[in-house]
Amino acid sequence: SGRVVVGNDTERNNYDNGSVTSNLLHVERTAASGNAGISICANAETAADVGAILYMGRTSATSNGGNTIVESGDLIGRISFQGADGSQMVEAASIKVDVDGTPGADDMPGRMEFHTTSDGGSGSVERMRIDSSGRLLIGTTTTSTVGNSQYSKLEVSGNTSGATGPGHLTLKRGENTASLSSGDTLGRLIFSSLDGGDFAYIQAATDAASGSSDYPGRMMFFTTADGASSATERLRITSTGIVRVPDDGKFSCGAGDDLNIYHSSNVNIIDTPTSRSLQIKGNGITLRTQGNENYILCTENGSVDLYYDNSKKLETSSAGVTVTGTLNATSDVTINGTSAATTGKAIAMAFIFG
């Protein structure tokens, strides 16, 4: 029959749920005798690419020795890991290699597929593949064909709750929650060059003491300045939802930095270039102190009120302006078209200009 059986008198014929009735080489051994292993060792006193090799090949020939070309999608080889279910051998996992494109002379595009069988499943299912372009696909066999995602080396589709759900990618710190302290880094997404160097990275960390069902976290965004070799934190989102930038960090809008909002020393600044104007829009605008004392109150279709020490001193109305208190004029005041000689004088009264 041309078959070789090692370690037993007869070959096993119940692999793949009993569908494989014979193999050309079969190795079997009881556990008391040791592992049922096959070993290959190369001894070569050279630095060249020489080592132990296991060749697995496929042609489309109908007779031995043929070299008829294979086609895209053809299975080239499969390593199957199987266990007995009480009556036959059933696959738990496998690694498959298929042709992954149109082959030609000295051109054999290939992909590797990794399959596992779920608990209660009737057969193994592909979980991951590396295609002929070097892309790693997890949870999908379909590569993106539009947008920037078509150039990704890694694509993750779905999650353990469902293949059609959102893709999940988790970064974990190597400690349990109970062992974490506030400020511990949980993970980083680093943007670097081929030879290393942190140009920028996004970092997640604990933002307070954590515990059972208590996972306070913060996100931090780092960039490296021109001429620097290490990244600096530029923006942080805290566990309470506060978005924070460090001193002298700016929120900037417009291609020419047309609006800047920032904090420097003890001063908070809203800054626009001299060639730009600043508009503040709202149905009502209020400027107050931290203690809620009024500076200015602006009401849509109503008055504009100016305050001193939280006491209203000027109010606009449809009739004109009401001034409460002393009016100090540096030039003559015109009242209903008549000039009043008030230069340098204080007028202590309630004036209504209309």
Coordinates of C-alpha atoms in Angstrom, one line a residue:
S1 CA 0.0 0.0 0.0
G2 CA 3.1 2.2 0.3
R3 CA 2.0 3.5 3.7
V4 CA 4.3 3.8 6.8
V5 CA 3.0 3.1 10.3
V6 CA 5.3 3.9 13.3
G7 CA 4.5 2.8 16.8
N8 CA 1.5 0.6 16.0
D9 CA 0.5 -2.3 13.9
T10 CA -2.3 -0.5 12.1
E11 CA -2.9 3.1 11.0
R12 CA -5.6 5.3 12.4
N13 CA -8.5 6.0 10.0
N14 CA -10.9 8.3 11.9
Y15 CA -9.4 11.8 11.5
D16 CA -11.7 14.7 10.4
N17 CA -14.8 13.1 12.0
G18 CA -13.9 9.8 10.3
S19 CA -13.7 11.2 6.8
V20 CA -10.0 10.5 6.5
T21 CA -9.6 6.7 6.1
S22 CA -5.9 6.5 5.4
N23 CA -2.6 8.4 5.6
L24 CA 0.8 7.7 4.0
L25 CA 2.6 8.2 7.3
H26 CA 1.1 7.5 10.7
V27 CA 2.9 7.8 14.0
E28 CA 1.2 6.6 17.2
R29 CA 2.4 6.0 20.7
T30 CA 1.0 5.4 24.2
A31 CA 1.6 8.1 26.8
A32 CA 3.7 5.7 28.9
S33 CA 6.2 5.5 26.1
G34 CA 6.5 9.3 25.8
N35 CA 5.3 11.9 23.3
A36 CA 4.3 10.8 19.8
G37 CA 6.8 13.2 18.1
I38 CA 8.5 13.7 14.8
S39 CA 11.8 15.5 14.9
I40 CA 14.0 17.0 12.1
C41 CA 17.4 18.4 12.9
A42 CA 20.0 20.0 10.6
N43 CA 23.7 20.2 11.5
A44 CA 25.4 22.8 9.4
E45 CA 28.7 24.6 10.2
T46 CA 27.7 27.7 8.3
A47 CA 26.0 31.0 8.8
A48 CA 24.0 30.5 5.6
D49 CA 20.2 30.0 5.5
V50 CA 20.4 26.3 6.2
G51 CA 18.2 24.4 8.7
A52 CA 15.5 21.8 9.1
I53 CA 12.8 22.1 6.5
L54 CA 9.4 20.4 6.2
Y55 CA 8.1 20.8 2.7
M56 CA 4.3 20.8 2.0
G57 CA 3.4 21.2 -1.7
R58 CA 0.4 21.2 -4.0
T59 CA 0.0 20.9 -7.8
S60 CA -3.1 20.5 -10.0
A61 CA -1.6 17.5 -11.8
T62 CA -3.5 14.2 -12.1
S63 CA -0.4 12.0 -11.7
N64 CA 2.7 11.9 -9.5
G65 CA 5.6 14.1 -10.7
G66 CA 3.3 16.6 -12.5
N67 CA 3.6 20.4 -12.1
T68 CA 0.2 21.6 -13.3
I69 CA -0.2 25.2 -12.0
V70 CA -2.5 25.8 -9.0
E71 CA -5.2 28.5 -8.9
S72 CA -6.1 31.2 -6.5
G73 CA -7.9 29.8 -3.5
D74 CA -6.4 26.4 -3.8
L75 CA -5.3 24.8 -0.5
I76 CA -1.6 24.2 -0.4
G77 CA -1.2 22.7 3.1
R78 CA -3.0 22.3 6.4
I79 CA -1.8 21.5 9.9
S80 CA -4.8 20.1 11.8
F81 CA -4.9 19.7 15.6
Q82 CA -7.5 17.0 16.5
G83 CA -8.8 15.3 19.7
A84 CA -11.0 12.3 20.2
D85 CA -14.6 12.9 21.0
G86 CA -15.2 9.3 22.2
S87 CA -15.6 7.7 18.8
Q88 CA -13.6 9.7 16.3
M89 CA -11.0 12.5 15.9
V90 CA -12.4 16.0 15.7
E91 CA -10.6 19.2 14.7
A92 CA -10.0 21.7 17.5
A93 CA -7.8 24.1 15.5
S94 CA -5.9 24.2 12.2
I95 CA -3.4 26.3 10.2
K96 CA -4.0 26.5 6.5
V97 CA -2.1 27.9 3.6
D98 CA -3.9 28.8 0.4
V99 CA -3.0 30.4 -2.9
D100 CA -3.9 34.1 -2.5
G101 CA -3.9 35.5 -6.0
T102 CA -3.1 34.4 -9.6
P103 CA 0.1 32.4 -9.6
G104 CA 2.7 32.4 -12.4
A105 CA 6.3 31.5 -13.2
D106 CA 8.3 32.1 -9.9
D107 CA 5.2 33.8 -8.5
M108 CA 3.1 32.1 -5.8
P109 CA 1.0 34.5 -3.7
G110 CA -0.1 32.9 -0.5
R111 CA -2.0 33.5 2.7
M112 CA -2.0 31.8 6.1
E113 CA -5.3 31.1 7.9
F114 CA -5.8 30.3 11.6
H115 CA -8.9 28.3 12.5
T116 CA -10.3 27.3 15.9
T117 CA -13.5 25.5 17.0
S118 CA -15.8 27.2 19.5
D119 CA -17.3 25.3 22.5
G120 CA -20.3 23.5 21.1
G121 CA -19.3 24.3 17.5
S122 CA -19.5 21.6 14.8
G123 CA -16.3 22.7 13.0
S124 CA -13.4 25.1 13.1
V125 CA -13.9 28.7 11.9
E126 CA -11.3 31.1 10.5
R127 CA -10.3 33.6 13.2
M128 CA -7.3 35.3 11.7
R129 CA -5.3 35.4 8.4
I130 CA -2.2 36.9 7.0
D131 CA -2.8 37.7 3.4
S132 CA -0.3 37.9 0.5
S133 CA 0.2 41.6 1.0
G134 CA 1.2 41.1 4.6
R135 CA -2.0 42.4 6.1
L136 CA -3.2 40.8 9.4
L137 CA -7.0 40.3 9.4
I138 CA -8.8 39.4 12.6
G139 CA -12.5 38.5 12.6
T140 CA -12.8 39.1 8.8
T141 CA -11.6 37.7 5.5
T142 CA -12.4 40.9 3.6
T143 CA -9.9 43.7 3.3
S144 CA -10.8 47.3 3.0
T145 CA -10.8 48.7 -0.5
V146 CA -11.5 52.4 0.0
G147 CA -10.2 55.2 2.3
N148 CA -7.1 55.1 4.4
S149 CA -8.2 51.8 5.9
Q150 CA -7.2 50.0 2.7
Y151 CA -3.5 50.7 3.5
S152 CA -3.7 49.3 7.1
K153 CA -1.5 46.4 8.0
L154 CA -3.9 45.4 10.8
E155 CA -7.7 45.1 10.5
V156 CA -10.0 44.0 13.3
S157 CA -13.7 43.3 12.7
G158 CA -16.4 42.5 15.2
N159 CA -15.9 41.3 18.7
T160 CA -16.7 38.2 20.8
S161 CA -20.3 39.2 21.2
G162 CA -20.9 39.2 17.4
A163 CA -19.2 39.3 14.1
T164 CA -21.3 42.2 12.9
G165 CA -20.6 44.3 16.0
P166 CA -18.0 47.1 16.5
G167 CA -14.3 46.1 16.3
H168 CA -12.6 46.0 19.7
L169 CA -8.8 46.3 20.3
T170 CA -7.7 46.1 24.0
L171 CA -4.4 47.2 25.6
K172 CA -3.9 45.9 29.1
R173 CA -1.4 46.6 31.9
G174 CA 0.1 43.5 33.4
E175 CA -1.6 44.0 36.8
N176 CA -5.0 43.4 38.3
T177 CA -7.2 46.4 39.2
A178 CA -6.6 45.9 42.9
S179 CA -2.9 46.4 42.4
L180 CA -3.2 49.6 40.5
S181 CA -2.4 53.1 41.9
S182 CA -3.5 56.5 40.7
G183 CA -1.4 57.6 37.8
D184 CA -0.4 54.1 36.6
T185 CA 0.0 53.9 32.9
L186 CA -2.5 51.4 31.3
G187 CA -1.4 51.6 27.7
R188 CA 0.2 53.7 25.0
L189 CA -0.4 54.1 21.2
I190 CA 3.0 55.3 19.9
F191 CA 3.7 56.9 16.6
S192 CA 7.4 56.3 15.6
S193 CA 9.8 55.9 12.7
L194 CA 11.3 52.7 11.5
D195 CA 14.4 53.1 13.7
G196 CA 12.4 54.3 16.8
G197 CA 11.9 57.6 18.5
D198 CA 8.6 58.9 20.0
F199 CA 7.2 61.5 17.6
A200 CA 3.8 61.4 19.4
Y201 CA 1.8 59.0 21.5
I202 CA -1.6 58.7 23.2
Q203 CA -1.5 57.4 26.7
A204 CA -4.2 56.1 29.1
A205 CA -3.7 56.0 32.9
T206 CA -5.6 55.6 36.1
D207 CA -6.9 58.9 37.3
A208 CA -7.7 58.0 40.9
A209 CA -7.7 55.0 43.2
S210 CA -9.4 52.1 41.5
G211 CA -11.3 49.1 42.8
S212 CA -14.1 46.7 42.1
S213 CA -16.4 48.2 39.4
D214 CA -14.5 51.5 39.8
Y215 CA -12.2 52.3 36.9
P216 CA -11.3 56.1 36.9
G217 CA -9.2 56.8 33.8
R218 CA -7.7 59.7 31.9
M219 CA -6.4 60.1 28.4
M220 CA -3.2 62.1 27.6
F221 CA -1.9 63.3 24.3
F222 CA 1.9 63.8 23.8
T223 CA 3.9 65.4 21.0
T224 CA 7.6 66.0 20.6
A225 CA 8.8 69.6 19.8
D226 CA 11.1 70.4 17.0
G227 CA 14.7 69.8 18.3
A228 CA 13.5 67.7 21.2
S229 CA 14.0 63.9 21.7
S230 CA 11.1 63.2 24.0
A231 CA 7.4 63.9 24.0
T232 CA 5.6 66.4 26.2
E233 CA 2.0 66.2 27.3
R234 CA -0.1 68.7 25.4
L235 CA -3.7 67.8 26.3
R236 CA -5.5 65.7 28.9
I237 CA -9.1 64.5 29.4
T238 CA -9.7 63.6 33.1
S239 CA -12.0 61.1 34.6
T240 CA -14.5 63.9 35.4
G241 CA -14.6 65.0 31.7
I242 CA -12.4 68.0 32.1
V243 CA -10.3 68.8 29.0
R244 CA -7.0 70.3 30.2
V245 CA -4.0 71.9 28.5
P246 CA -0.8 72.8 30.4
D247 CA 0.4 76.3 31.0
D248 CA 1.1 78.2 27.7
G249 CA -0.6 75.4 25.8
K250 CA -3.1 77.0 23.3
F251 CA -6.4 76.2 21.7
S252 CA -5.8 77.7 18.2
C253 CA -8.4 78.1 15.4
G254 CA -7.8 79.0 11.8
A255 CA -5.0 78.4 9.4
G256 CA -3.2 81.5 10.5
D257 CA -3.9 80.9 14.2
D258 CA -6.7 83.5 14.0
L259 CA -8.0 82.8 17.5
N260 CA -6.0 81.7 20.5
I261 CA -7.3 80.7 23.9
Y262 CA -4.6 80.0 26.6
H263 CA -3.4 80.4 30.1
S264 CA 0.0 82.0 30.9
S265 CA 1.2 82.5 34.5
N266 CA -1.8 83.9 36.3
V267 CA -3.5 85.4 33.2
N268 CA -6.2 83.8 31.0
I269 CA -6.1 85.1 27.5
I270 CA -8.4 85.2 24.4
D271 CA -6.2 86.6 21.6
T272 CA -6.8 87.5 18.0
P273 CA -4.4 89.1 15.5
T274 CA -4.7 92.8 14.8
S275 CA -6.3 92.1 11.4
R276 CA -9.1 90.0 12.9
S277 CA -12.2 90.9 14.9
L278 CA -13.7 89.0 17.8
Q279 CA -17.5 88.4 18.1
I280 CA -19.3 86.9 21.0
K281 CA -22.8 85.8 20.2
G282 CA -25.7 84.7 22.4
N283 CA -29.3 85.5 23.3
G284 CA -27.9 86.9 26.5
I285 CA -24.3 87.6 27.5
T286 CA -23.1 88.0 31.1
L287 CA -19.7 88.9 32.5
R288 CA -19.3 88.2 36.2
T289 CA -16.7 87.7 38.8
Q290 CA -15.9 84.3 40.4
G291 CA -18.2 85.5 43.3
N292 CA -21.0 86.1 40.8
E293 CA -20.8 89.9 41.0
N294 CA -21.9 91.5 37.7
Y295 CA -19.6 93.3 35.3
I296 CA -21.9 93.5 32.2
L297 CA -25.3 92.1 31.4
C298 CA -26.5 92.1 27.8
T299 CA -30.1 91.0 26.9
E300 CA -31.3 90.2 23.5
N301 CA -33.8 92.9 22.3
G302 CA -33.2 94.6 25.7
S303 CA -30.8 96.5 27.8
V304 CA -27.0 96.5 28.2
D305 CA -26.1 97.1 31.8
L306 CA -22.8 98.2 33.2
Y307 CA -21.9 97.6 36.9
Y308 CA -19.5 98.9 39.5
D309 CA -18.9 96.7 42.5
N310 CA -22.1 94.8 41.5
S311 CA -24.1 98.0 41.5
K312 CA -25.7 99.0 38.2
K313 CA -24.4 102.4 37.0
L314 CA -25.5 102.5 33.3
E315 CA -28.5 101.0 31.5
T316 CA -29.5 101.3 27.9
S317 CA -33.1 101.3 26.8
S318 CA -35.3 102.0 23.8
A319 CA -35.6 105.6 25.2
G320 CA -31.8 106.1 25.6
V321 CA -29.4 105.7 28.5
T322 CA -29.9 105.8 32.3
V323 CA -26.9 106.7 34.4
T324 CA -27.1 106.2 38.1
G325 CA -24.7 108.1 40.3
T326 CA -22.1 110.7 39.5
L327 CA -21.3 111.5 35.9
N328 CA -17.8 112.9 35.4
A329 CA -17.5 114.7 32.1
T330 CA -14.2 115.6 30.5
S331 CA -16.0 117.8 28.0
D332 CA -19.3 119.7 27.7
V333 CA -22.4 117.5 27.7
T334 CA -25.1 118.1 25.1
I335 CA -28.6 117.6 26.4
N336 CA -31.4 117.6 23.8
G337 CA -29.2 119.6 21.4
T338 CA -28.2 122.1 24.0
S339 CA -24.6 122.2 25.3
A340 CA -24.2 122.2 29.1
A341 CA -21.0 123.6 30.4
T342 CA -19.9 120.7 32.5
T343 CA -16.3 120.3 31.5
G344 CA -14.3 119.1 34.5
K345 CA -17.4 119.1 36.7
A346 CA -19.1 116.2 38.5
I347 CA -22.9 116.0 38.0
A348 CA -24.5 114.1 40.9
M349 CA -27.9 113.0 39.6
A350 CA -29.7 110.4 37.7
F351 CA -29.5 111.4 34.0
I352 CA -31.7 110.0 31.3
F353 CA -30.3 110.8 27.8
G354 CA -32.9 110.5 25.0

